[in-house]
Short mmCIF file of C-alpha atoms in Angstrom, two decimals:
data_model
loop_
_atom_site.label_atom_id
_atom_site.label_comp_id
_atom_site.label_asym_id
_atom_site.label_seq_id
_atom_site.Cartn_x
_atom_site.Cartn_y
_atom_site.Cartn_z
CA MET G 1 49.08 44.27 21.00
CA PHE G 2 50.93 41.21 18.77
CA LEU G 3 54.40 42.61 20.24
CA LYS G 4 52.70 43.14 24.13
CA THR G 5 51.54 38.96 23.84
CA ALA G 6 54.18 37.39 21.58
CA ILE G 7 57.08 38.37 23.46
CA PRO G 8 56.24 37.05 27.08
CA PHE G 9 54.82 33.81 24.83
CA LEU G 10 58.07 33.47 23.08
CA LEU G 11 59.65 34.05 26.39
CA LEU G 12 57.73 31.50 28.19
CA SER G 13 57.13 28.61 26.32
CA SER G 14 60.49 28.65 25.87
CA CYS G 15 61.01 28.05 28.61
CA LEU G 16 58.56 25.49 30.04
CA LEU G 17 59.76 23.80 27.04
CA ALA G 18 63.63 23.25 28.07
CA GLN G 19 62.07 22.51 32.29
CA GLU G 20 59.82 19.60 29.94
CA GLU G 21 62.29 18.43 27.79
CA GLN G 22 65.72 19.10 28.83
CA GLY G 23 67.16 20.60 26.33
CA ARG G 24 69.81 23.73 25.40
CA LEU G 25 68.68 27.36 25.63
CA GLU G 26 70.23 30.24 24.23
CA LEU G 27 68.24 32.94 23.62
CA ASP G 28 69.94 36.37 22.62
CA PHE G 29 68.45 40.06 22.72
CA LEU G 30 69.56 42.73 19.67
CA GLY G 31 69.13 45.74 18.91
CA SER G 32 70.82 48.12 16.98
CA TYR G 33 70.20 52.04 16.54
CA TYR G 34 70.66 53.44 13.66
CA ASP G 35 70.57 57.40 12.03
CA GLN G 36 70.78 58.19 8.22
CA SER G 37 71.56 62.20 6.31
CA GLY G 38 71.65 63.42 2.68
CA GLU G 39 69.83 65.36 0.15
CA HIS G 40 68.77 63.33 -2.30
CA SER G 41 66.02 61.74 -1.76
CA PRO G 42 63.71 59.21 -4.96
CA VAL G 43 59.99 60.56 -2.23
CA ASN G 44 61.27 64.25 -4.13
CA GLY G 45 62.45 62.98 -7.16
CA GLY G 46 65.75 62.48 -6.07
CA ASN G 47 65.91 66.13 -3.96
CA GLY G 48 65.44 66.85 -0.30
CA SER G 49 66.03 65.14 3.12
CA GLU G 50 66.82 61.33 3.58
CA GLU G 51 67.19 62.86 7.26
CA LEU G 52 66.50 58.53 9.01
CA THR G 53 66.19 57.14 12.41
CA SER G 54 65.26 53.32 13.13
CA ALA G 55 65.75 51.48 16.43
CA SER G 56 65.32 47.74 15.66
CA PRO G 57 65.18 45.55 19.25
CA VAL G 58 64.55 41.69 18.30
CA ILE G 59 64.53 39.07 20.51
CA ALA G 60 66.00 35.39 19.27
CA VAL G 61 65.83 32.20 20.92
CA ARG G 62 66.96 28.47 20.18
CA PHE G 63 66.21 25.31 21.72
CA THR G 64 67.97 22.20 21.29
CA ASN G 65 66.59 18.38 22.91
CA ARG G 66 68.06 15.33 24.10
CA ASN G 67 67.36 14.91 20.42
CA ASP G 68 69.79 16.56 18.27
CA TRP G 69 66.14 18.58 17.20
CA LYS G 70 66.71 22.59 16.53
CA PHE G 71 64.12 24.75 16.86
CA SER G 72 64.79 28.76 16.62
CA ALA G 73 62.17 31.41 17.05
CA ASN G 74 63.67 35.64 15.88
CA LEU G 75 61.01 38.04 16.81
CA GLY G 76 61.33 41.62 16.20
CA PHE G 77 60.49 45.30 14.67
CA ASP G 78 62.30 48.26 13.05
CA SER G 79 60.28 51.40 14.40
CA ILE G 80 61.26 54.23 12.11
CA THR G 81 61.23 58.08 11.51
CA SER G 82 62.37 59.83 8.48
CA ALA G 83 62.61 62.90 7.24
CA SER G 84 60.60 61.57 3.20
CA ILE G 85 62.51 58.06 1.89
CA ASP G 86 60.81 55.07 2.81
CA SER G 87 57.80 57.10 5.22
CA MET G 88 54.82 58.59 4.65
CA ASP G 89 52.03 59.64 6.96
CA GLU G 90 49.70 56.88 7.80
CA ASN G 91 47.79 59.53 10.15
CA ALA G 92 46.65 61.85 7.03
CA GLY G 93 43.39 59.80 6.78
CA PRO G 94 41.99 56.81 5.19
CA GLY G 95 43.33 56.67 2.12
CA HIS G 96 45.65 58.99 1.87
CA ASN G 97 49.45 59.37 3.24
CA VAL G 98 51.11 62.34 3.00
CA SER G 99 55.38 62.57 2.84
CA GLY G 100 56.48 64.59 5.28
CA ALA G 101 58.64 65.02 8.94
CA SER G 102 56.17 63.76 10.82
CA GLY G 103 56.56 60.76 9.24
CA GLN G 104 56.67 57.34 10.91
CA ASP G 105 56.79 53.23 10.15
CA THR G 106 56.19 50.01 12.27
CA ARG G 107 58.38 46.53 10.66
CA ALA G 108 57.13 43.72 12.42
CA PHE G 109 58.94 40.47 11.78
CA LEU G 110 59.38 37.34 13.19
CA ALA G 111 60.99 34.11 11.77
CA LEU G 112 60.37 30.47 12.35
CA SER G 113 62.92 27.69 11.94
CA ALA G 114 63.52 23.79 12.71
CA GLU G 115 66.53 22.18 12.18
CA LYS G 116 67.62 18.25 12.33
CA ARG G 117 71.61 16.25 12.04
CA PHE G 118 70.87 12.74 10.18
CA GLY G 119 74.44 11.11 10.02
CA ASN G 120 75.97 13.95 8.31
CA GLN G 121 73.63 15.86 6.62
CA THR G 122 71.11 18.47 8.28
CA TRP G 123 68.09 19.51 7.23
CA GLY G 124 66.09 22.41 8.08
CA THR G 125 63.00 24.32 6.93
CA ASN G 126 62.14 28.00 8.00
CA LEU G 127 58.93 29.75 8.05
CA GLY G 128 58.87 34.03 8.64
CA PHE G 129 56.57 37.21 7.80
CA SER G 130 57.14 40.78 8.45
CA ASN G 131 54.07 43.59 8.26
CA GLU G 132 54.25 46.68 8.06
CA TYR G 133 51.42 49.25 6.98
CA ASP G 134 52.33 49.40 3.56
CA TYR G 135 54.23 45.64 2.65
CA HIS G 136 53.73 42.38 3.78
CA SER G 137 55.48 39.51 3.66
CA LEU G 138 55.88 35.76 4.36
CA TYR G 139 58.23 33.50 3.24
CA ALA G 140 58.50 29.67 3.19
CA GLY G 141 62.67 27.99 3.21
CA PHE G 142 64.28 25.08 3.38
CA ASN G 143 68.02 24.24 3.63
CA TRP G 144 70.45 21.23 3.75
CA ALA G 145 73.76 20.80 4.34
CA LEU G 146 76.38 17.88 4.66
CA ASP G 147 79.95 17.30 6.35
CA PHE G 148 82.43 15.22 4.28
CA ASN G 149 86.25 15.19 4.35
CA GLU G 150 86.62 14.33 8.26
CA ARG G 151 83.73 17.64 8.54
CA ASN G 152 86.23 19.86 7.49
CA THR G 153 84.18 20.23 3.67
CA THR G 154 80.76 21.29 4.18
CA LEU G 155 78.63 21.69 1.04
CA GLY G 156 75.32 24.20 2.45
CA LEU G 157 72.25 24.97 -0.13
CA ALA G 158 69.13 27.29 0.83
CA LEU G 159 66.01 28.41 -0.47
CA THR G 160 63.83 30.43 0.49
CA HIS G 161 60.28 31.60 -1.22
CA TYR G 162 59.21 35.97 -0.39
CA SER G 163 54.91 35.87 -1.01
CA ASP G 164 54.22 40.00 -1.04
CA THR G 165 51.62 42.58 -0.95
CA VAL G 166 52.44 45.97 -1.96
CA ASP G 167 49.61 47.65 -1.12
CA GLN G 168 50.12 51.23 -3.80
CA TYR G 169 50.32 54.02 -1.93
CA ASP G 170 51.78 56.62 -5.03
CA ILE G 171 53.22 59.92 -5.09
CA ASN G 172 50.63 62.54 -3.68
CA GLY G 173 49.50 59.14 -1.42
CA VAL G 174 46.17 58.12 -2.66
CA ASN G 175 46.52 54.01 -1.96
CA GLN G 176 45.41 52.47 -5.36
CA GLY G 177 44.79 49.45 -4.16
CA GLU G 178 48.14 46.33 -3.63
CA GLU G 179 50.07 44.91 -6.20
CA ASP G 180 51.73 41.25 -5.48
CA ARG G 181 55.64 40.17 -5.44
CA THR G 182 57.49 37.40 -5.22
CA THR G 183 61.84 36.29 -3.99
CA THR G 184 63.05 33.18 -4.87
CA ASP G 185 66.20 32.83 -3.60
CA LEU G 186 68.61 29.87 -3.55
CA SER G 187 72.49 29.60 -1.97
CA VAL G 188 75.35 26.86 -2.46
CA THR G 189 77.49 27.29 0.32
CA LEU G 190 81.00 25.13 -0.37
CA SER G 191 82.85 25.92 3.21
CA GLN G 192 86.42 24.39 3.33
CA VAL G 193 89.31 24.07 6.57
CA LEU G 194 92.18 24.70 4.16
CA GLY G 195 94.65 24.46 7.49
CA ARG G 196 95.03 24.16 11.32
CA ARG G 197 94.12 28.07 10.89
CA THR G 198 92.57 28.56 7.95
CA VAL G 199 89.06 28.16 6.63
CA MET G 200 87.05 29.41 3.58
CA THR G 201 83.90 29.82 2.42
CA ALA G 202 82.84 30.35 -1.54
CA GLU G 203 78.94 31.34 -1.68
CA LEU G 204 76.99 31.34 -5.19
CA PHE G 205 73.74 32.31 -5.20
CA ALA G 206 70.78 33.77 -7.09
CA SER G 207 67.99 35.78 -6.48
CA ASP G 208 65.08 35.77 -8.92
CA GLN G 209 62.11 38.84 -7.98
CA SER G 210 58.99 39.34 -10.34
CA GLY G 211 55.56 40.89 -10.06
CA PHE G 212 55.05 44.98 -8.79
CA LEU G 213 59.74 45.33 -8.24
CA SER G 214 59.11 49.67 -8.20
CA SER G 215 58.13 51.50 -4.41
CA PRO G 216 54.93 53.81 -5.93
CA PHE G 217 55.80 55.88 -3.57
CA GLN G 218 59.24 56.96 -5.19
CA GLU G 219 58.52 60.92 -7.78
CA VAL G 220 61.08 60.71 -11.17
CA ILE G 221 60.59 64.70 -12.01
CA LEU G 222 60.63 64.07 -16.24
CA SER G 223 62.04 66.45 -18.90
CA ASP G 224 59.46 68.10 -19.67
CA GLY G 225 58.73 68.51 -15.12
CA THR G 226 56.15 66.44 -15.37
CA HIS G 227 56.35 64.07 -11.83
CA VAL G 228 55.60 61.11 -12.28
CA ALA G 229 56.21 57.60 -10.50
CA GLU G 230 59.45 55.28 -10.18
CA LYS G 231 59.08 52.73 -13.32
CA LEU G 232 60.84 49.71 -12.86
CA PRO G 233 60.85 46.24 -14.95
CA ASP G 234 58.58 43.96 -13.36
CA ALA G 235 61.66 41.34 -13.22
CA ARG G 236 65.20 40.92 -12.80
CA LEU G 237 67.62 38.96 -11.86
CA ARG G 238 70.54 39.12 -8.93
CA THR G 239 73.14 36.81 -9.19
CA GLY G 240 76.80 37.09 -7.27
CA LEU G 241 79.58 35.05 -5.54
CA ARG G 242 81.22 35.41 -2.11
CA LEU G 243 84.47 34.75 -0.34
CA SER G 244 84.72 34.79 2.78
CA LEU G 245 88.77 33.93 4.39
CA ASN G 246 88.88 33.39 8.10
CA GLN G 247 92.80 33.53 9.58
CA ALA G 248 94.53 33.29 12.41
CA TRP G 249 97.47 33.38 12.35
CA SER G 250 97.67 33.34 16.10
CA ALA G 251 95.78 32.17 19.94
CA ALA G 252 95.72 36.33 19.69
CA PHE G 253 94.79 37.89 16.25
CA VAL G 254 92.55 36.74 13.88
CA THR G 255 91.60 38.60 10.50
CA ARG G 256 88.24 37.85 8.80
CA PHE G 257 87.75 39.08 4.91
CA TYR G 258 84.76 39.19 2.66
CA TYR G 259 84.62 39.61 -1.22
CA ARG G 260 80.97 40.01 -2.54
CA TYR G 261 81.06 41.01 -6.92
CA TYR G 262 76.90 40.68 -7.46
CA THR G 263 75.38 41.60 -10.80
CA ASP G 264 72.00 41.86 -12.32
CA ASP G 265 69.85 42.37 -15.52
CA ILE G 266 69.14 46.01 -14.96
CA GLY G 267 72.73 47.27 -15.35
CA ILE G 268 74.19 47.23 -11.17
CA ASP G 269 77.73 45.18 -11.16
CA ALA G 270 79.27 45.56 -7.69
CA HIS G 271 81.90 45.00 -5.41
CA SER G 272 82.02 44.73 -1.99
CA LEU G 273 85.44 44.31 0.12
CA GLU G 274 85.55 43.83 4.27
CA ILE G 275 87.74 43.35 6.25
CA GLU G 276 87.93 42.54 10.19
CA PRO G 277 91.21 41.96 12.00
CA HIS G 278 90.28 40.81 15.52
CA PHE G 279 92.56 41.40 18.06
CA ARG G 280 92.55 39.34 21.46
CA LEU G 281 92.67 41.24 24.68
CA PRO G 282 94.71 40.48 27.62
CA THR G 283 91.98 39.87 29.71
CA GLY G 284 90.20 37.25 31.81
CA ARG G 285 87.31 36.60 29.11
CA LYS G 286 87.40 36.64 26.10
CA THR G 287 87.85 39.47 24.95
CA TRP G 288 88.21 40.11 21.08
CA LEU G 289 88.38 43.52 19.03
CA TYR G 290 88.12 44.61 16.08
CA PRO G 291 88.00 47.53 13.74
CA ILE G 292 85.58 47.30 10.66
CA LEU G 293 86.68 48.41 7.81
CA ARG G 294 84.34 48.15 4.33
CA TYR G 295 84.90 49.57 0.33
CA HIS G 296 81.05 48.84 -1.92
CA THR G 297 81.76 50.11 -5.02
CA GLN G 298 78.95 49.59 -8.01
CA THR G 299 77.99 50.67 -11.51
CA GLY G 300 74.47 52.67 -12.20
CA SER G 301 71.43 51.30 -13.17
CA ASP G 302 70.04 51.43 -17.12
CA HIS G 303 67.26 53.20 -15.71
CA TYR G 304 68.66 55.77 -12.66
CA GLY G 305 68.58 59.35 -14.44
CA LEU G 306 68.97 62.66 -12.20
CA PRO G 307 65.92 65.00 -11.82
CA ASN G 308 64.69 65.97 -14.76
CA SER G 309 66.86 63.47 -17.28
CA PHE G 310 64.15 61.67 -18.22
CA ASN G 311 62.54 61.55 -21.81
CA PRO G 312 59.05 60.59 -20.74
CA ALA G 313 58.58 58.35 -23.78
CA ASP G 314 61.25 55.80 -22.04
CA PRO G 315 59.55 52.86 -20.39
CA PHE G 316 61.20 52.43 -16.85
CA TYR G 317 62.50 55.28 -15.04
CA THR G 318 63.79 55.88 -10.75
CA ALA G 319 65.74 59.05 -9.42
CA ASP G 320 66.52 56.04 -6.60
CA ARG G 321 70.41 56.90 -6.28
CA ASP G 322 70.63 53.38 -4.38
CA LEU G 323 70.58 52.04 -7.73
CA SER G 324 73.39 55.26 -8.99
CA GLU G 325 76.55 54.56 -9.55
CA PHE G 326 78.62 55.89 -6.82
CA THR G 327 81.16 54.06 -4.00
CA SER G 328 80.51 54.18 -0.53
CA THR G 329 83.28 52.68 3.03
CA LYS G 330 82.24 51.91 5.67
CA LEU G 331 84.46 52.16 8.92
CA GLY G 332 83.77 51.05 12.57
CA LEU G 333 85.03 49.51 15.57
CA GLY G 334 83.58 46.09 17.13
CA LEU G 335 83.87 44.45 20.63
CA ASN G 336 83.09 40.48 21.43
CA MET G 337 83.72 39.60 25.28
CA GLY G 338 82.67 35.60 25.76
CA LEU G 339 80.97 34.86 29.10
CA SER G 340 80.93 31.89 31.99
CA GLY G 341 80.53 31.45 35.35
CA GLY G 342 76.55 32.52 34.32
CA HIS G 343 73.81 32.64 32.56
CA LEU G 344 75.03 35.25 30.72
CA ARG G 345 77.68 33.84 27.89
CA SER G 346 78.14 36.50 25.26
CA LEU G 347 77.96 40.12 25.11
CA ASN G 348 78.63 41.95 21.27
CA VAL G 349 78.95 45.47 20.47
CA ARG G 350 80.13 46.99 16.27
CA LEU G 351 79.37 51.39 16.36
CA SER G 352 80.06 51.71 12.70
CA HIS G 353 79.87 55.10 10.52
CA TYR G 354 79.25 54.57 6.46
CA GLU G 355 79.68 56.93 3.92
CA ARG G 356 78.19 57.83 0.23
CA ASP G 357 80.81 59.29 -1.63
CA GLU G 358 77.03 61.20 -3.68
CA GLY G 359 76.59 62.43 0.12
CA LEU G 360 74.26 60.11 2.09
CA SER G 361 76.24 58.93 5.47
CA ALA G 362 74.86 56.77 8.99
CA PHE G 363 75.88 55.88 11.45
CA THR G 364 75.32 52.58 13.12
CA LEU G 365 75.08 50.92 17.06
CA SER G 366 74.83 47.57 17.63
CA PHE G 367 74.80 45.89 20.62
CA GLY G 368 73.37 41.75 21.52
CA PHE G 369 73.31 40.42 24.66
CA GLY G 370 73.61 35.98 25.07
CA TRP G 371 71.91 33.55 28.04
CA SER G 372 72.40 30.03 28.29
CA PHE G 373 70.19 27.82 30.44
CA LEU G 374 70.58 24.10 30.46
CA MET E 1 78.31 34.16 -15.16
CA ASN E 2 80.65 33.73 -17.62
CA LYS E 3 82.35 36.45 -15.41
CA LEU E 4 82.68 34.99 -12.25
CA ARG E 5 84.09 31.32 -14.10
CA PRO E 6 87.46 31.66 -14.01
CA LEU E 7 86.81 33.22 -10.05
CA MET E 8 84.83 29.63 -9.39
CA LEU E 9 87.06 27.26 -10.81
CA LEU E 10 90.04 28.97 -8.62
CA ILE E 11 88.04 28.81 -5.20
CA LEU E 12 87.34 25.07 -6.06
CA VAL E 13 90.62 24.10 -6.79
CA SER E 14 92.44 25.73 -4.23
CA ALA E 15 89.82 24.01 -1.62
CA PHE E 16 90.22 20.26 -2.81
CA VAL E 17 93.62 20.58 -3.94
CA GLY E 18 96.93 20.21 -1.40
CA CYS E 19 95.18 20.60 1.47
CA GLY E 20 94.74 17.01 3.33
CA PRO E 21 91.62 16.84 6.24
CA VAL E 22 92.69 18.26 9.73
CA LYS E 23 92.57 16.50 11.74
CA PRO E 24 89.63 17.32 15.29
CA TRP E 25 92.12 17.39 18.12
CA GLU E 26 94.38 20.31 15.14
CA LYS E 27 91.12 22.73 15.18
CA GLU E 28 92.03 24.31 18.25
CA GLN E 29 93.05 27.75 16.36
CA LEU E 30 89.80 26.85 14.38
CA SER E 31 87.47 27.21 17.65
CA LEU E 32 88.62 30.92 18.56
CA GLU E 33 85.20 32.74 18.80
CA PRO E 34 85.92 35.06 15.32
CA MET E 35 86.62 31.81 13.05
CA ASN E 36 83.27 31.01 12.40
CA VAL E 37 82.10 30.76 8.93
CA SER E 38 79.16 33.14 9.82
CA ASP E 39 78.78 36.68 10.30
CA CYS E 40 78.22 37.63 14.46
CA PRO E 41 74.48 38.40 15.45
CA ILE E 42 74.57 41.79 15.30
CA HIS E 43 75.87 42.60 12.48
CA ARG E 44 72.68 40.74 10.53
CA PHE E 45 71.76 45.34 11.29
CA GLU E 46 74.18 46.17 9.23
CA ARG E 47 73.25 44.12 6.37
CA ASN E 48 69.87 44.93 6.44
CA VAL E 49 71.65 48.66 5.77
CA GLU E 50 73.44 47.21 2.97
CA VAL E 51 70.34 45.72 1.46
CA TYR E 52 68.11 49.04 1.08
CA ARG E 53 70.90 51.76 1.15
CA GLU E 54 72.72 49.71 -2.21
CA GLY E 55 71.42 48.00 -5.30
CA ALA E 56 73.76 44.78 -4.05
CA VAL E 57 72.01 42.07 -2.16
CA GLY E 58 72.85 38.14 -1.03
CA GLY E 59 76.07 36.83 0.04
CA ASN E 60 75.12 35.86 4.00
CA GLY E 61 74.66 32.62 3.55
CA GLY E 62 71.15 32.45 2.10
CA LYS E 63 68.74 35.51 2.50
CA SER E 64 69.18 38.00 -1.01
CA GLY E 65 65.68 39.93 -1.28
CA GLY E 66 62.41 40.12 0.12
CA GLY E 67 60.94 40.45 3.84
CA CYS E 68 61.46 44.40 3.06
CA GLY E 69 59.85 47.46 0.62
CA CYS E 70 63.13 48.19 -0.32
CA SER E 71 63.91 47.43 -4.10
#
């Protein structure tokens, strides 16, 4: 009901605003389909199907007025169908949820932002919320950027605070109340033009979480055979560094390189590497075709273990393979097409196959259409 | 964070040493679409999956956590 009302309202108010203010209106319709399979569901203590599909449409509207104010709104939802993981059947009855093949969940979200340039500085703020049947999130943040060195260097700062509520559906599907979770993200970014054909970005980030950080419906099987709920510490500090380097070897060949180092205080250290070489196709339009290559490796959390490996006296335990030691690879293909001569501005498509060495695999199809109205 | 110090130092040195400002009229190739420092808009979906399915987050220009039930 919310989406049926919100989408037409968002589109209509954007068009009226663009006409009234005579600014530039950009509209993007984005969508994604995700299909995953695996055999280590944390909902069943590390055993069982991880079958999951998700369809995610998003409408993004950006409006720039004559005074260089930029406003944007993103509205979308994730519709998830799952064998067990991340899904509990909300139709099982009041106060009870059942993990089962019929599990379905919808997460809706709205994000609003405003930004204004003052000389060589840009100030912005954002606000948003997301809602699913057992998880509710509100967030607010601000961002600032400073251009200098003849606009060859940009220093950026972003701070966002999330205030979330987690409904306590336990491993038997019974609602035991609710708990809070807060997250504060800080990101410092430096972008530098290194030459006529090279630009790099370095980002240092930190995320401080506190409150209820476990998933109450995720199960752990102790060494004595008892089934209990996952238990994780109520605080987590996550930090890391990202380095991106884009290099134009010619007007028809560009490489995008990405590296991220991540570490946290529950024992996970991770390295992620991505390379996307872009080839411009010899067509009249600005069309780029690119393979997608990604490699990720991480150490396991101190609290992760296999089923039946946990001592009941352990303070923390989880059977969630997402927090285990593994290596993953992603291979795919992307297409970016810039269009001119009409309102349709761009077309983007990405296809990728993701695989973890412990058996989980996934397929993602994403697409986006962009329109511009002056 | 000690592990990151040499890498941060290398980044800062490479950013500020030995590269004079590039003039606006010299930025033709920097304006090619794939040279954008941000991800393409639909990359967000894969980033979301990585947040859900991996222990690591961040490095996407600001958002690194919260807003979803994933731990």
